[in-house]
Coordinates of C-alpha atoms in Angstrom, one line a residue:
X102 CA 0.0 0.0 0.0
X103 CA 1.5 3.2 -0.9
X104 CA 1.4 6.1 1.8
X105 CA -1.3 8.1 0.4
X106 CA -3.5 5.2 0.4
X107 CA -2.7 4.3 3.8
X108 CA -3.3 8.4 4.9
X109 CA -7.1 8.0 2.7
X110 CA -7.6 5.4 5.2
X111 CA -6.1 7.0 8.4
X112 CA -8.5 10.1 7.3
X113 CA -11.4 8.2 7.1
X114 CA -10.4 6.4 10.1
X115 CA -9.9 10.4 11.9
X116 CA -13.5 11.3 10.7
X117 CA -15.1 8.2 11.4
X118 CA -14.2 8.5 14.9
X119 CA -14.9 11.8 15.2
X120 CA -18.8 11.3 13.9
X121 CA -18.8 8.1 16.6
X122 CA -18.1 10.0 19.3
X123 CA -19.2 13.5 18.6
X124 CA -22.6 12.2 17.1
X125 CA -23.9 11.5 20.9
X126 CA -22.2 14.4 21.3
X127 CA -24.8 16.4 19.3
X128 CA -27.4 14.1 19.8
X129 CA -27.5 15.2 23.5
X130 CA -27.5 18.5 22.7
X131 CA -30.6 18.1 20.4
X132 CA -32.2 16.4 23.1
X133 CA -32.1 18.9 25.9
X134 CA -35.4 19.9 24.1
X135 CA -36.7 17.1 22.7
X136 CA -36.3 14.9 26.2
X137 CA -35.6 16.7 29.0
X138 CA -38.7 18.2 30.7
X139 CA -37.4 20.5 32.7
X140 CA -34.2 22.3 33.7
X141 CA -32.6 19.6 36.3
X142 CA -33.2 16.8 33.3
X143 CA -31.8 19.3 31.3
X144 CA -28.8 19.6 33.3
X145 CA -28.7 15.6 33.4
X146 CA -28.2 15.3 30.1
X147 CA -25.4 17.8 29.6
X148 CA -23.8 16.5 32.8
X149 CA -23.6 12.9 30.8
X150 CA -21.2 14.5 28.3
X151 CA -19.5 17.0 30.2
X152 CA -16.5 15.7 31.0
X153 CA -16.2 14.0 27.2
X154 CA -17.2 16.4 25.0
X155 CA -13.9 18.6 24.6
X156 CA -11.7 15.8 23.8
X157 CA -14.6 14.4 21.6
X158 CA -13.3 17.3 19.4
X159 CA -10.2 16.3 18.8
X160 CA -10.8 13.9 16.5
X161 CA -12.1 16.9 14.7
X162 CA -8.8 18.7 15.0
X163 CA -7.3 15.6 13.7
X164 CA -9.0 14.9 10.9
X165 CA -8.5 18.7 9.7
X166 CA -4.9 18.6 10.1
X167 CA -4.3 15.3 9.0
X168 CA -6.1 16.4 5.9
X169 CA -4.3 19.4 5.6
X170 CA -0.8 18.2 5.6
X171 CA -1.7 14.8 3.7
X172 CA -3.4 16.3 1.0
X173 CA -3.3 19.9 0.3
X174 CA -5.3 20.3 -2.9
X175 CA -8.1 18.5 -1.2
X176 CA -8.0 20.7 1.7
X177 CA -7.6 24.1 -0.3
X178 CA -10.7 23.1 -3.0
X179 CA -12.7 21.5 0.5
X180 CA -12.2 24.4 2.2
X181 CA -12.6 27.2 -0.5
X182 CA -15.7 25.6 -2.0
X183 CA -17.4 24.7 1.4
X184 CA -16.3 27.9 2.8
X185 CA -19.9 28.7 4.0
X186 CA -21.1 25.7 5.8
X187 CA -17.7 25.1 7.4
X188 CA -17.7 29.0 8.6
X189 CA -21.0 28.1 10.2
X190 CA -20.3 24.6 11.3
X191 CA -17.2 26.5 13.2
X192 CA -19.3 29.1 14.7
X193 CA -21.8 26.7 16.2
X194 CA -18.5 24.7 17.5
X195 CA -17.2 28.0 19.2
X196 CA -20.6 29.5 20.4
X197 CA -21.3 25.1 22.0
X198 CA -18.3 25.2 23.8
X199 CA -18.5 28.5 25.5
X200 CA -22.6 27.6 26.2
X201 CA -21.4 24.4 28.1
X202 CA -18.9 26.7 30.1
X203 CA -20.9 29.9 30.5
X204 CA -24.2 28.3 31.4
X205 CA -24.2 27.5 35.2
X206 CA -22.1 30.7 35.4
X207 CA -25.3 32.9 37.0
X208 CA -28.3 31.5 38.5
X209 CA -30.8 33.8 36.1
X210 CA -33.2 31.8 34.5
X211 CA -33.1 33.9 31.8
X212 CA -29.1 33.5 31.4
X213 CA -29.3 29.7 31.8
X214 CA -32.7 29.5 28.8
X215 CA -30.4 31.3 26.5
X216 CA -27.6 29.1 26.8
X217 CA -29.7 26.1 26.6
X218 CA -31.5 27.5 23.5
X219 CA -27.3 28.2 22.0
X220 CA -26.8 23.9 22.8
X221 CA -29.6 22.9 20.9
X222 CA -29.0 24.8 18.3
X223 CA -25.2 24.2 17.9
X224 CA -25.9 20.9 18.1
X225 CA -28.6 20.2 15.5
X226 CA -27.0 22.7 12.5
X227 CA -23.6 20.8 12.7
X228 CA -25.2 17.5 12.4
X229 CA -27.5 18.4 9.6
X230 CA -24.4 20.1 7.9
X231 CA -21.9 17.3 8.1
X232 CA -24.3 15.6 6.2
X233 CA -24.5 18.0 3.7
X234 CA -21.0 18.6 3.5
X235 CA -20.0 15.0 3.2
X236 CA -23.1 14.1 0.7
X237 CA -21.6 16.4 -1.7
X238 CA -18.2 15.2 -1.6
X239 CA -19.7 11.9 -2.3
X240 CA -21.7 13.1 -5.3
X241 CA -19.2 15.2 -6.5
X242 CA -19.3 18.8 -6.7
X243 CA -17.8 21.2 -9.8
X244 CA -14.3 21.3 -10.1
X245 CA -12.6 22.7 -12.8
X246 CA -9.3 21.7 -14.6
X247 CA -7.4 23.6 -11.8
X248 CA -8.5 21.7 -9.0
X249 CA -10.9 24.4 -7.9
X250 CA -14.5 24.7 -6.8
X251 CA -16.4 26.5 -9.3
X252 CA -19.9 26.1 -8.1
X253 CA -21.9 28.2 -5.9
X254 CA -23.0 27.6 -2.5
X255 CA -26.6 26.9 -3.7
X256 CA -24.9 23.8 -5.6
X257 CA -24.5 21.9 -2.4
X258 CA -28.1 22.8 -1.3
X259 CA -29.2 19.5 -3.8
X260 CA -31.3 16.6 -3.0
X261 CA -29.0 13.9 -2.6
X262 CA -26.9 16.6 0.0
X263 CA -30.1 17.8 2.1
X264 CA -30.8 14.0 2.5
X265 CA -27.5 13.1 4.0
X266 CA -27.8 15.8 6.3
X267 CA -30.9 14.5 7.7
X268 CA -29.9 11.1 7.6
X269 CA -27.0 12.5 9.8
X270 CA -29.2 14.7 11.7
X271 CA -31.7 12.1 12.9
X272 CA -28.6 9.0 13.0
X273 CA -27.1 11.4 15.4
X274 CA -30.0 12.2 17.5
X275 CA -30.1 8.3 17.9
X276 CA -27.3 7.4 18.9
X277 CA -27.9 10.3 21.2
X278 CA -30.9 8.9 22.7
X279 CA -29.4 5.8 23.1
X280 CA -26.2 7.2 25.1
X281 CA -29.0 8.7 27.3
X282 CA -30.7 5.6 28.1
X283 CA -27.4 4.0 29.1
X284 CA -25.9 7.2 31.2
X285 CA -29.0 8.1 33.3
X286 CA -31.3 6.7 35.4
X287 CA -35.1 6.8 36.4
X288 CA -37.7 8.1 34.0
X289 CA -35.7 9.9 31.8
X290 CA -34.1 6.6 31.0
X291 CA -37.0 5.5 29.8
X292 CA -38.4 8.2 27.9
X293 CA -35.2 8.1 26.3
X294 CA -35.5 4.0 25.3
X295 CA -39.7 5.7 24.2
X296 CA -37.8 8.2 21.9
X297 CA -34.6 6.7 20.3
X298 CA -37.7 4.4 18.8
X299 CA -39.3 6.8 16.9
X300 CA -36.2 8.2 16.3
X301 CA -34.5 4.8 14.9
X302 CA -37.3 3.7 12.9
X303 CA -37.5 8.1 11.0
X304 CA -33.3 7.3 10.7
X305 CA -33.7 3.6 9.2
X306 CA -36.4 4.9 6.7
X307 CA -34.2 8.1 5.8
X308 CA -30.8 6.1 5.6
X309 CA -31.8 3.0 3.7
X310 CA -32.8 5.8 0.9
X311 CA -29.8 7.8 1.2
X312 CA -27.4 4.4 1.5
X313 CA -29.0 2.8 -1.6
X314 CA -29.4 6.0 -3.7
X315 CA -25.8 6.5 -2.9
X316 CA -25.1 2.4 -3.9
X317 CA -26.9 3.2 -7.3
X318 CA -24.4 6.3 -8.0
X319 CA -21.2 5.4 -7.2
X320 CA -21.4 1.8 -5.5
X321 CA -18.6 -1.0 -5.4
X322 CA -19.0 -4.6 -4.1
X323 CA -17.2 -3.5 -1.1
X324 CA -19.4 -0.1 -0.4
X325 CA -22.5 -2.6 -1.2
X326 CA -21.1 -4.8 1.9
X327 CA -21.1 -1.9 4.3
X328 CA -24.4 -0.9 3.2
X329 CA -25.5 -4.2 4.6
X330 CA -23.6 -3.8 7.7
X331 CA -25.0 0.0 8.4
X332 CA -28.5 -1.2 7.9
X333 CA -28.6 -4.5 9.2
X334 CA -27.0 -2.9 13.1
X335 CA -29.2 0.2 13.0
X336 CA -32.0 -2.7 12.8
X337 CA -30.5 -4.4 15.8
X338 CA -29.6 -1.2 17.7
X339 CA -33.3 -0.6 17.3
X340 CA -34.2 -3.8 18.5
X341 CA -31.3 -4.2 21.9
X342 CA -33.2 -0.4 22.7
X343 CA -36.6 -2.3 22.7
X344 CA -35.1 -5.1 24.7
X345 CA -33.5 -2.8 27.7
X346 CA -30.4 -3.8 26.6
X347 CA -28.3 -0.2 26.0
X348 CA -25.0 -1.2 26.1
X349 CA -25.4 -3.4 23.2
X350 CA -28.2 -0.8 21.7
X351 CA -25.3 1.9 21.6
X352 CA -22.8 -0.4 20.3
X353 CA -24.8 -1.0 17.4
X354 CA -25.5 2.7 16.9
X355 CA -22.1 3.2 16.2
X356 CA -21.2 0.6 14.1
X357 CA -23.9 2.0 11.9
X358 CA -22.2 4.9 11.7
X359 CA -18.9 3.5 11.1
X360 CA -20.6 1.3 8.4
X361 CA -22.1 4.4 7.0
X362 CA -19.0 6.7 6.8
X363 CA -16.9 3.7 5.6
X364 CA -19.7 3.3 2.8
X365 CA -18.8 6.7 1.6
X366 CA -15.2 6.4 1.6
X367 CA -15.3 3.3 0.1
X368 CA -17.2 4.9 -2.7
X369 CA -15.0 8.0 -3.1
X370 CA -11.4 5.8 -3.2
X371 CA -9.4 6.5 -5.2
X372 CA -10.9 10.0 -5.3
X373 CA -10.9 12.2 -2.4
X374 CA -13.4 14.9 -4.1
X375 CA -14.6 13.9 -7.2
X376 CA -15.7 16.8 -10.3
X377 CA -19.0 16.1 -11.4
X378 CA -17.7 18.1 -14.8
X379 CA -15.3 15.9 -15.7
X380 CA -14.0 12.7 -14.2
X381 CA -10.2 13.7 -15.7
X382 CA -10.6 16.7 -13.6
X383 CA -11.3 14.7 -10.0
X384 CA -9.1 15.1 -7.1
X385 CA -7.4 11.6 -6.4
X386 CA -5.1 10.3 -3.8
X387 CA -2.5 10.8 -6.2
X388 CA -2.8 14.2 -7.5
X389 CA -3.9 15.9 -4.3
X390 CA -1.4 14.4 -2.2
X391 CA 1.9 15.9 -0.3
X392 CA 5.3 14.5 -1.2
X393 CA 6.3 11.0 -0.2
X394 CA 9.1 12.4 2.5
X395 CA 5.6 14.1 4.1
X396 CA 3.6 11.3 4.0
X397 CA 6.6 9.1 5.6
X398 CA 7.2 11.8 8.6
X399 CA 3.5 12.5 9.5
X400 CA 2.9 8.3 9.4
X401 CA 6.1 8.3 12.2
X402 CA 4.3 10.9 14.0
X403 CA 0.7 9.4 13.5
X404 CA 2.4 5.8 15.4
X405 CA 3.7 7.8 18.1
X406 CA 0.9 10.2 19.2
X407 CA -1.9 8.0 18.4
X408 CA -2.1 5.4 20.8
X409 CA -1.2 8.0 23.2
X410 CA -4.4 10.0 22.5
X411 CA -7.0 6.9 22.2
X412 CA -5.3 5.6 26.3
X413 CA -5.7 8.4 27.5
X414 CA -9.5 9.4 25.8
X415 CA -10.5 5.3 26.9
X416 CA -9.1 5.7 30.2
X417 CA -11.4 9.3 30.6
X418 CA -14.8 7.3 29.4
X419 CA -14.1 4.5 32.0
X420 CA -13.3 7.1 34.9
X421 CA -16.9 8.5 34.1
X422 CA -18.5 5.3 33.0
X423 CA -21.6 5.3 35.5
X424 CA -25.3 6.0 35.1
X425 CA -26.4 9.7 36.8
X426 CA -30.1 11.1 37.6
X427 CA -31.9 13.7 39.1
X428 CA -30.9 12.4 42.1
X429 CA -27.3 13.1 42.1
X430 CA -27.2 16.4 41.3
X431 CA -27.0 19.2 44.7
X432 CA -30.6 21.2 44.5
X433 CA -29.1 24.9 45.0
X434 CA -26.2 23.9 41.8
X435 CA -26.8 26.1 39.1

């Protein structure tokens, strides 16, 4: 395998991670309106990714970088073309963070409602636009011979696009719902098991379309295998939630959306953003790629600070691994 084959992977590896972890991430934040009833369940829920979410972010960071210094022309046409969305997918990553920090600040009802209202909707634009963003790199977008984006950002406002972001959005809000019914106890717990239902059954409905439409356009044998995968655990997820059994119902969440993302990278390989002008003028692994003495320095860094990262991140989930409820939190806290 040649090193910019083995950095596609390690990129789709980054993002992939990143959309595990961070898509409870946002699903919790979408559901501090759609589940909690009140401002101590709201609190609950935060308090179930508050001492995760930060580092959740990292795999962000490293996806971005890795992108960055592994291939350049992707990165440049990426994030000159999707200038827009990005901006505003940054924004609502700014303006989250400082809500989670700011909001038990001062008592006022007031100042705490309008740092709830800033979660949610940080939380559910992100989600939709990944979707979007990552639709269109699929599908292909208009590059010209120069490697840049030539489109407008009406372009990625299409069908196929606005579909993945809600299959994202609503995948998301899922696996959200299921990381609530294993982290808390009590009745949220169980409203939560009541809601990642409807909300599994909406996602199957809106993913088998996207997934197949997406098989039909650009599909391989090996794309057409993680199709099955994605569909066949966001059944089961759907099923351990019915059952009680969260752990299992949460694992399953996330291997669809491994199985998903992998789906599109498997369709996109040996491009990294295909031009729906003309094929001759896609990015590929090869043409968008740093030099080989990059690629062979970054993979020597990649080996070191990896394993590094994912202990440490592993050993932070199993220091907070327990179930919390109304219960646990002090009645004058803010």
């Amino acid at each position: 395998m040649e090193l910019h084959d083995l950095w596609f992977v390690l990129i789709a590896v980054l993002w992939t991670g990143y959309f595990f972890l961070e898509g409870f991430d946002f699903g919790i934040g979408v559901l501090t309106k759609l589940l909690a009833r009140n401002r101590t369940e709201k609190r609950v829920l935060i308090n179930t990714i508050g001492p995760v979410w930060d580092g959740n972010e990292v795999w962000l960071l490293s996806a971005g970088a890795s992108t960055f210094a592994a291939f350049p022309e992707w990165y440049a046409t990426l994030f000159s073309g999707f200038y827009l969305p990005l901006l505003l997918i940054l924004v609502c990553l700014i303006v989250r963070g400082v809500a989670f920090e700011y909001r038990a600040k001062r008592p006022e009802e007031q100042w705490q409602r309008n740092w709830e209202h800033a979660i949610f909707w940080t939380s559910l634009v992100p989600a939709f636009l990944w979707g979007v963003a990552f639709g269109n790199i699929a599908r292909g977008v208009k590059i010209d011979q120069n490697m840049e984006y030539v489109g407008s950002f009406w372009d990625l406002l299409n069908p196929y696009a606005v579909l993945g972001g809600l299959v994202t959005l609503t995948l998301f809000t899922f696996h959200g719902a299921v990381f609530a019914a294993l982290k808390t106890l009590g009745d949220i717990r169980e409203r939560a098991r009541k809601l990642a239902l409807v909300l599994g059954l909406v996602t199957a409905v809106l993913a088998l379309v996207f997934l197949l439409w997406t098989q039909a356009d650009n599909g391989n044998g090996k794309s057409l295998v993680a199709l099955v995968v994605a569909v066949v655990a966001l059944v089961a997820a759907i099923g351990a939630n019915q059952a009680g059994r969260e752990g299992w119902a949460f694992a399953l969440s996330g291997l669809t959306i491994i199985a998903a993302v992998a789906m599109l990278f498997l369709t996109l390989f040996p491009n990294v953003m295909p031009s729906s002008l003309n094929d001759e003028w896609s990015l590929t692994v090869t043409n968008a790629s740093s030099s080989p003495y990059t690629l062979k320095i970054m993979t020597w860094c990649a080996v070191i600070a990896t394993p590094v990262v994912m202990l440490y991140q592993g050993w932070t989930y199993w220091v907070f691994r327990k179930r919390i409820g109304t219960q646990h939190l002090a009645e004058a806290a803010h």
